[in-house]
Amino acid sequence: MATRLVPPGVRELPALTDLRLEVRAFLAEQVRAGVFVPHVDTWLTRWDREFTRELGRRGWLGMVIPTEYGGQGRTYLERFVVTEELLVVGAPVAAHWIAERQIGPSLLRYGTEEQKRAFLPRISSGHVVFGIGMSEPDSGSDLASVRTRAEKVDGGWRVTGTKVWTSGAHEADAFFALCRTAPLDPEHRHAGLSQVIVDLHDPDVHIRPILSMGGDHHFNEVHLDGVFIPDDRVLGEVGDGWRQVSSELAYERSGPERVLSTFQLLATAAQAMGDGGLPTDAGLGRNVARVAGLHHLSFSVSTALEAHEPADVPAALVKLLGTTTEGDIADFVDLLTATGWVEDEELYTLLHAAILQRPGFTLRGGTNEILRGVVARGLGMR
């Protein structure tokens, strides 16, 4: 029997549609009130802690976290609907994105009772900001080549190394760091890795900005200079870091943020085309169709996560196809404006930002080359 690459699709039930419309109405009101200006790639580039806390007050953060830990006790499908609406309108969601997307589920799965009670309520209320410390200099997407090391000391570990491309580390309170707690075994490269929870306000943590081509500050280098990590801040089992990170990547790669980073640009271009400000082009329909198909694919991965089924391979497919589409949308609108331009400040602002962010779409969260390998392995092709 052929390997099924994509989980079975399901319909959006009326209760989910009602939730979607509720969120949509709230966001439209926020835009009208000038609380935020719609933008592109907002889950990485737009920080607004007060907006994040308002989402927490409305019960739209920590949706899959049980009520006993301060969450909403709702489903991955409900969370999908909320996050999709936030991305479609280009809301400022970077302050909670990583914590709500993958830190919370990972803590639920691997965290101790003390860790859950320390962090999950604050994630659900929007009062703690997390980052992810995976990538390292000269490692690319090969996480098995991690060189950050943790040495056992009395009461904990001393962690030394450098993480790079750490989104929002300059705004975050803590991050999960992947490190080596045992020497590298060339025959078993994934063994000996562990995850620790690092307080980014620790004086032995040094954060240096990495500026984008446009001068924006989203990424960072994080230097861990012998940071002390108490034993109670090790996540899961020592030496089990690779398995934990692999499961975490399903949350990181499968969400609608891998599809909708440039949706606001596409929607604005469609409006301009309808108003006669841009020439009619069949490419609009092709890109809308791609986004629609990817919506169903990403939604199906949420159904798998809800059922506690493995989703790393279909998540890699979402990320591979989704980020390619995001970049193609930026290219499409860029070429379209060259053939017929109308003065439209909003469209120009969105396009400018999308072009600057475009090179990172297919890099962050795993390069396309790595993701093709993940998919091929899932199909039994390698």
Short mmCIF file of N, CA, C and O in Angstrom, two decimals, residues 213-287:
data_model
loop_
_atom_site.label_atom_id
_atom_site.label_comp_id
_atom_site.label_asym_id
_atom_site.label_seq_id
_atom_site.Cartn_x
_atom_site.Cartn_y
_atom_site.Cartn_z
N MET A 213 18.38 43.15 5.30
CA MET A 213 18.83 44.03 4.23
C MET A 213 18.23 45.42 4.35
O MET A 213 18.85 46.41 3.96
N GLY A 214 17.01 45.50 4.90
CA GLY A 214 16.37 46.80 5.05
C GLY A 214 16.69 47.49 6.35
O GLY A 214 16.12 48.54 6.66
N GLY A 215 17.59 46.90 7.15
CA GLY A 215 17.96 47.50 8.42
C GLY A 215 17.07 47.11 9.58
O GLY A 215 17.25 47.61 10.70
N ASP A 216 16.11 46.20 9.35
CA ASP A 216 15.21 45.77 10.42
C ASP A 216 15.90 44.75 11.33
O ASP A 216 16.79 44.01 10.90
N HIS A 217 15.45 44.72 12.56
CA HIS A 217 16.04 43.83 13.56
C HIS A 217 15.01 42.80 13.99
O HIS A 217 14.14 43.07 14.81
N HIS A 218 15.10 41.60 13.41
CA HIS A 218 14.25 40.48 13.80
C HIS A 218 15.08 39.32 14.33
O HIS A 218 14.67 38.62 15.25
N PHE A 219 16.26 39.13 13.74
CA PHE A 219 17.11 37.99 14.07
C PHE A 219 18.24 38.41 15.01
O PHE A 219 18.59 39.58 15.12
N ASN A 220 18.84 37.39 15.64
CA ASN A 220 19.91 37.65 16.61
C ASN A 220 20.89 36.49 16.67
O ASN A 220 20.55 35.35 16.31
N GLU A 221 22.09 36.81 17.13
CA GLU A 221 23.02 35.81 17.64
C GLU A 221 22.90 35.80 19.16
O GLU A 221 22.86 36.87 19.77
N VAL A 222 22.84 34.63 19.73
CA VAL A 222 22.75 34.52 21.19
C VAL A 222 23.95 33.72 21.67
O VAL A 222 24.11 32.55 21.33
N HIS A 223 24.79 34.38 22.46
CA HIS A 223 26.00 33.75 22.99
C HIS A 223 25.75 33.31 24.43
O HIS A 223 25.39 34.14 25.29
N LEU A 224 25.93 32.04 24.69
CA LEU A 224 25.76 31.48 26.02
C LEU A 224 27.15 31.25 26.60
O LEU A 224 27.90 30.38 26.18
N ASP A 225 27.49 32.07 27.57
CA ASP A 225 28.85 32.10 28.10
C ASP A 225 28.89 31.40 29.47
O ASP A 225 28.98 32.04 30.52
N GLY A 226 28.78 30.08 29.44
CA GLY A 226 28.78 29.33 30.68
C GLY A 226 27.54 29.57 31.53
O GLY A 226 27.62 29.64 32.77
N VAL A 227 26.40 29.69 30.88
CA VAL A 227 25.15 29.96 31.60
C VAL A 227 24.79 28.77 32.48
O VAL A 227 24.82 27.61 32.03
N PHE A 228 24.47 29.05 33.74
CA PHE A 228 24.06 27.97 34.64
C PHE A 228 22.59 27.65 34.43
O PHE A 228 21.73 28.53 34.51
N ILE A 229 22.31 26.37 34.17
CA ILE A 229 20.94 25.89 33.99
C ILE A 229 20.65 24.89 35.11
O ILE A 229 21.25 23.81 35.16
N PRO A 230 19.77 25.21 36.03
CA PRO A 230 19.44 24.25 37.10
C PRO A 230 18.86 22.96 36.53
O PRO A 230 18.29 22.95 35.43
N ASP A 231 19.02 21.89 37.26
CA ASP A 231 18.48 20.61 36.81
C ASP A 231 16.99 20.69 36.51
O ASP A 231 16.49 19.99 35.61
N ASP A 232 16.27 21.54 37.24
CA ASP A 232 14.83 21.62 37.02
C ASP A 232 14.45 22.44 35.80
O ASP A 232 13.26 22.65 35.53
N ARG A 233 15.47 22.88 35.05
CA ARG A 233 15.18 23.58 33.79
C ARG A 233 15.67 22.78 32.58
O ARG A 233 15.78 23.31 31.48
N VAL A 234 15.95 21.51 32.78
CA VAL A 234 16.16 20.59 31.66
C VAL A 234 14.78 20.14 31.19
O VAL A 234 13.94 19.74 31.99
N LEU A 235 14.53 20.24 29.89
CA LEU A 235 13.24 19.83 29.35
C LEU A 235 13.29 18.37 28.96
O LEU A 235 14.15 17.95 28.17
N GLY A 236 12.38 17.59 29.49
CA GLY A 236 12.34 16.17 29.14
C GLY A 236 13.52 15.42 29.71
O GLY A 236 14.06 15.74 30.77
N GLU A 237 13.95 14.39 28.96
CA GLU A 237 15.04 13.54 29.41
C GLU A 237 16.37 13.99 28.85
O GLU A 237 16.47 14.35 27.68
N VAL A 238 17.40 13.95 29.67
CA VAL A 238 18.75 14.23 29.19
C VAL A 238 19.11 13.19 28.13
O VAL A 238 18.94 11.99 28.32
N GLY A 239 19.60 13.66 26.99
CA GLY A 239 19.98 12.78 25.89
C GLY A 239 18.86 12.49 24.91
O GLY A 239 19.08 11.84 23.88
N ASP A 240 17.65 12.99 25.18
CA ASP A 240 16.50 12.71 24.32
C ASP A 240 16.12 13.93 23.49
O ASP A 240 15.02 14.00 22.94
N GLY A 241 17.03 14.86 23.37
CA GLY A 241 16.72 16.13 22.72
C GLY A 241 16.34 16.00 21.26
O GLY A 241 15.48 16.74 20.78
N TRP A 242 16.96 15.07 20.54
CA TRP A 242 16.67 14.96 19.11
C TRP A 242 15.22 14.54 18.88
O TRP A 242 14.53 15.12 18.04
N ARG A 243 14.75 13.57 19.62
CA ARG A 243 13.36 13.12 19.47
C ARG A 243 12.40 14.25 19.83
O ARG A 243 11.39 14.46 19.17
N GLN A 244 12.73 14.98 20.89
CA GLN A 244 11.86 16.08 21.31
C GLN A 244 11.81 17.18 20.26
O GLN A 244 10.73 17.68 19.93
N VAL A 245 12.97 17.56 19.73
CA VAL A 245 13.02 18.61 18.72
C VAL A 245 12.29 18.18 17.45
O VAL A 245 11.59 18.98 16.83
N SER A 246 12.44 16.92 17.08
CA SER A 246 11.77 16.43 15.87
C SER A 246 10.26 16.55 15.98
O SER A 246 9.57 16.94 15.03
N SER A 247 9.72 16.23 17.16
CA SER A 247 8.28 16.36 17.34
C SER A 247 7.87 17.83 17.38
O SER A 247 6.80 18.21 16.90
N GLU A 248 8.74 18.67 17.92
CA GLU A 248 8.46 20.10 18.02
C GLU A 248 8.38 20.74 16.64
O GLU A 248 7.59 21.67 16.41
N LEU A 249 9.19 20.23 15.69
CA LEU A 249 9.21 20.80 14.36
C LEU A 249 7.88 20.64 13.63
O LEU A 249 7.57 21.40 12.72
N ALA A 250 7.09 19.63 14.02
CA ALA A 250 5.76 19.48 13.41
C ALA A 250 4.90 20.70 13.71
O ALA A 250 4.14 21.17 12.86
N TYR A 251 5.02 21.24 14.93
CA TYR A 251 4.28 22.45 15.27
C TYR A 251 4.85 23.65 14.53
O TYR A 251 4.11 24.53 14.06
N GLU A 252 6.17 23.69 14.41
CA GLU A 252 6.82 24.85 13.82
C GLU A 252 6.58 24.96 12.32
O GLU A 252 6.46 26.06 11.78
N ARG A 253 6.49 23.82 11.63
CA ARG A 253 6.47 23.84 10.17
C ARG A 253 5.09 23.77 9.55
O ARG A 253 4.93 24.06 8.37
N SER A 254 4.09 23.37 10.31
CA SER A 254 2.81 23.02 9.68
C SER A 254 1.76 24.11 9.73
O SER A 254 0.72 23.98 9.09
N GLY A 255 2.00 25.17 10.47
CA GLY A 255 0.95 26.15 10.69
C GLY A 255 0.69 27.06 9.51
O GLY A 255 1.47 27.11 8.55
N PRO A 256 -0.40 27.81 9.57
CA PRO A 256 -0.75 28.70 8.46
C PRO A 256 0.24 29.84 8.26
O PRO A 256 0.23 30.48 7.21
N GLU A 257 1.12 30.09 9.23
CA GLU A 257 2.14 31.11 9.02
C GLU A 257 3.12 30.73 7.93
O GLU A 257 3.85 31.59 7.41
N ARG A 258 3.17 29.45 7.55
CA ARG A 258 4.03 29.00 6.46
C ARG A 258 3.37 29.18 5.10
O ARG A 258 3.94 28.83 4.07
N VAL A 259 2.16 29.71 5.11
CA VAL A 259 1.39 29.89 3.89
C VAL A 259 0.97 31.36 3.71
O VAL A 259 0.93 31.86 2.60
N LEU A 260 0.69 32.05 4.80
CA LEU A 260 -0.02 33.32 4.74
C LEU A 260 0.82 34.56 5.04
O LEU A 260 0.26 35.64 5.24
N SER A 261 2.13 34.43 5.08
CA SER A 261 2.96 35.59 5.41
C SER A 261 2.75 36.75 4.44
O SER A 261 2.89 37.92 4.81
N THR A 262 2.44 36.44 3.17
CA THR A 262 2.24 37.51 2.19
C THR A 262 0.79 37.58 1.72
O THR A 262 0.50 38.19 0.68
N PHE A 263 -0.14 36.99 2.46
CA PHE A 263 -1.53 37.00 2.02
C PHE A 263 -2.09 38.41 1.96
O PHE A 263 -2.86 38.75 1.05
N GLN A 264 -1.73 39.26 2.91
CA GLN A 264 -2.24 40.63 2.92
C GLN A 264 -1.82 41.36 1.65
O GLN A 264 -2.57 42.17 1.10
N LEU A 265 -0.61 41.07 1.16
CA LEU A 265 -0.15 41.65 -0.10
C LEU A 265 -1.00 41.15 -1.26
O LEU A 265 -1.41 41.94 -2.13
N LEU A 266 -1.28 39.85 -1.30
CA LEU A 266 -2.09 39.29 -2.38
C LEU A 266 -3.50 39.88 -2.36
O LEU A 266 -4.06 40.22 -3.40
N ALA A 267 -4.09 40.01 -1.17
CA ALA A 267 -5.43 40.56 -1.05
C ALA A 267 -5.48 42.02 -1.50
O ALA A 267 -6.43 42.45 -2.18
N THR A 268 -4.46 42.79 -1.14
CA THR A 268 -4.42 44.19 -1.53
C THR A 268 -4.23 44.34 -3.04
O THR A 268 -4.84 45.21 -3.68
N ALA A 269 -3.41 43.46 -3.62
CA ALA A 269 -3.23 43.49 -5.08
C ALA A 269 -4.52 43.10 -5.79
O ALA A 269 -4.87 43.68 -6.84
N ALA A 270 -5.26 42.13 -5.24
CA ALA A 270 -6.53 41.73 -5.83
C ALA A 270 -7.52 42.89 -5.82
O ALA A 270 -8.25 43.13 -6.79
N GLN A 271 -7.53 43.64 -4.71
CA GLN A 271 -8.42 44.80 -4.60
C GLN A 271 -8.04 45.86 -5.63
O GLN A 271 -8.90 46.45 -6.30
N ALA A 272 -6.73 46.11 -5.77
CA ALA A 272 -6.27 47.09 -6.74
C ALA A 272 -6.61 46.65 -8.16
O ALA A 272 -6.97 47.48 -9.01
N MET A 273 -6.52 45.35 -8.42
CA MET A 273 -6.88 44.84 -9.74
C MET A 273 -8.37 45.04 -10.00
O MET A 273 -8.79 45.43 -11.09
N GLY A 274 -9.18 44.76 -8.98
CA GLY A 274 -10.62 44.94 -9.12
C GLY A 274 -11.01 46.39 -9.32
O GLY A 274 -12.00 46.68 -10.00
N ASP A 275 -10.24 47.30 -8.74
CA ASP A 275 -10.52 48.72 -8.86
C ASP A 275 -9.95 49.34 -10.13
O ASP A 275 -10.13 50.53 -10.37
N GLY A 276 -9.23 48.52 -10.91
CA GLY A 276 -8.65 49.02 -12.14
C GLY A 276 -7.29 49.64 -12.00
O GLY A 276 -6.74 50.19 -12.96
N GLY A 277 -6.71 49.56 -10.81
CA GLY A 277 -5.40 50.16 -10.61
C GLY A 277 -4.25 49.28 -11.06
O GLY A 277 -3.14 49.77 -11.25
N LEU A 278 -4.51 47.99 -11.22
CA LEU A 278 -3.52 47.05 -11.74
C LEU A 278 -4.14 46.28 -12.89
O LEU A 278 -5.35 46.04 -12.90
N PRO A 279 -3.33 45.86 -13.86
CA PRO A 279 -3.88 45.10 -14.99
C PRO A 279 -4.37 43.73 -14.56
O PRO A 279 -3.82 43.11 -13.66
N THR A 280 -5.40 43.25 -15.21
CA THR A 280 -5.93 41.92 -14.93
C THR A 280 -4.89 40.88 -15.33
O THR A 280 -4.28 40.97 -16.40
N ASP A 281 -4.69 39.89 -14.46
CA ASP A 281 -3.68 38.86 -14.73
C ASP A 281 -4.15 37.54 -14.14
O ASP A 281 -4.57 37.49 -12.98
N ALA A 282 -4.06 36.48 -14.94
CA ALA A 282 -4.51 35.16 -14.49
C ALA A 282 -3.67 34.62 -13.35
O ALA A 282 -4.09 33.70 -12.64
N GLY A 283 -2.50 35.20 -13.14
CA GLY A 283 -1.66 34.77 -12.03
C GLY A 283 -2.33 34.96 -10.68
O GLY A 283 -2.02 34.24 -9.73
N LEU A 284 -3.24 35.91 -10.60
CA LEU A 284 -3.97 36.11 -9.35
C LEU A 284 -4.76 34.85 -9.00
O LEU A 284 -4.70 34.36 -7.87
N GLY A 285 -5.49 34.31 -9.95
CA GLY A 285 -6.27 33.10 -9.71
C GLY A 285 -5.39 31.91 -9.35
O GLY A 285 -5.74 31.12 -8.47
N ARG A 286 -4.25 31.80 -10.02
CA ARG A 286 -3.36 30.68 -9.72
C ARG A 286 -2.84 30.75 -8.29
O ARG A 286 -2.79 29.73 -7.58
N ASN A 287 -2.47 31.94 -7.86
CA ASN A 287 -1.96 32.09 -6.49
C ASN A 287 -3.05 31.91 -5.44
O ASN A 287 -2.81 31.32 -4.38
#
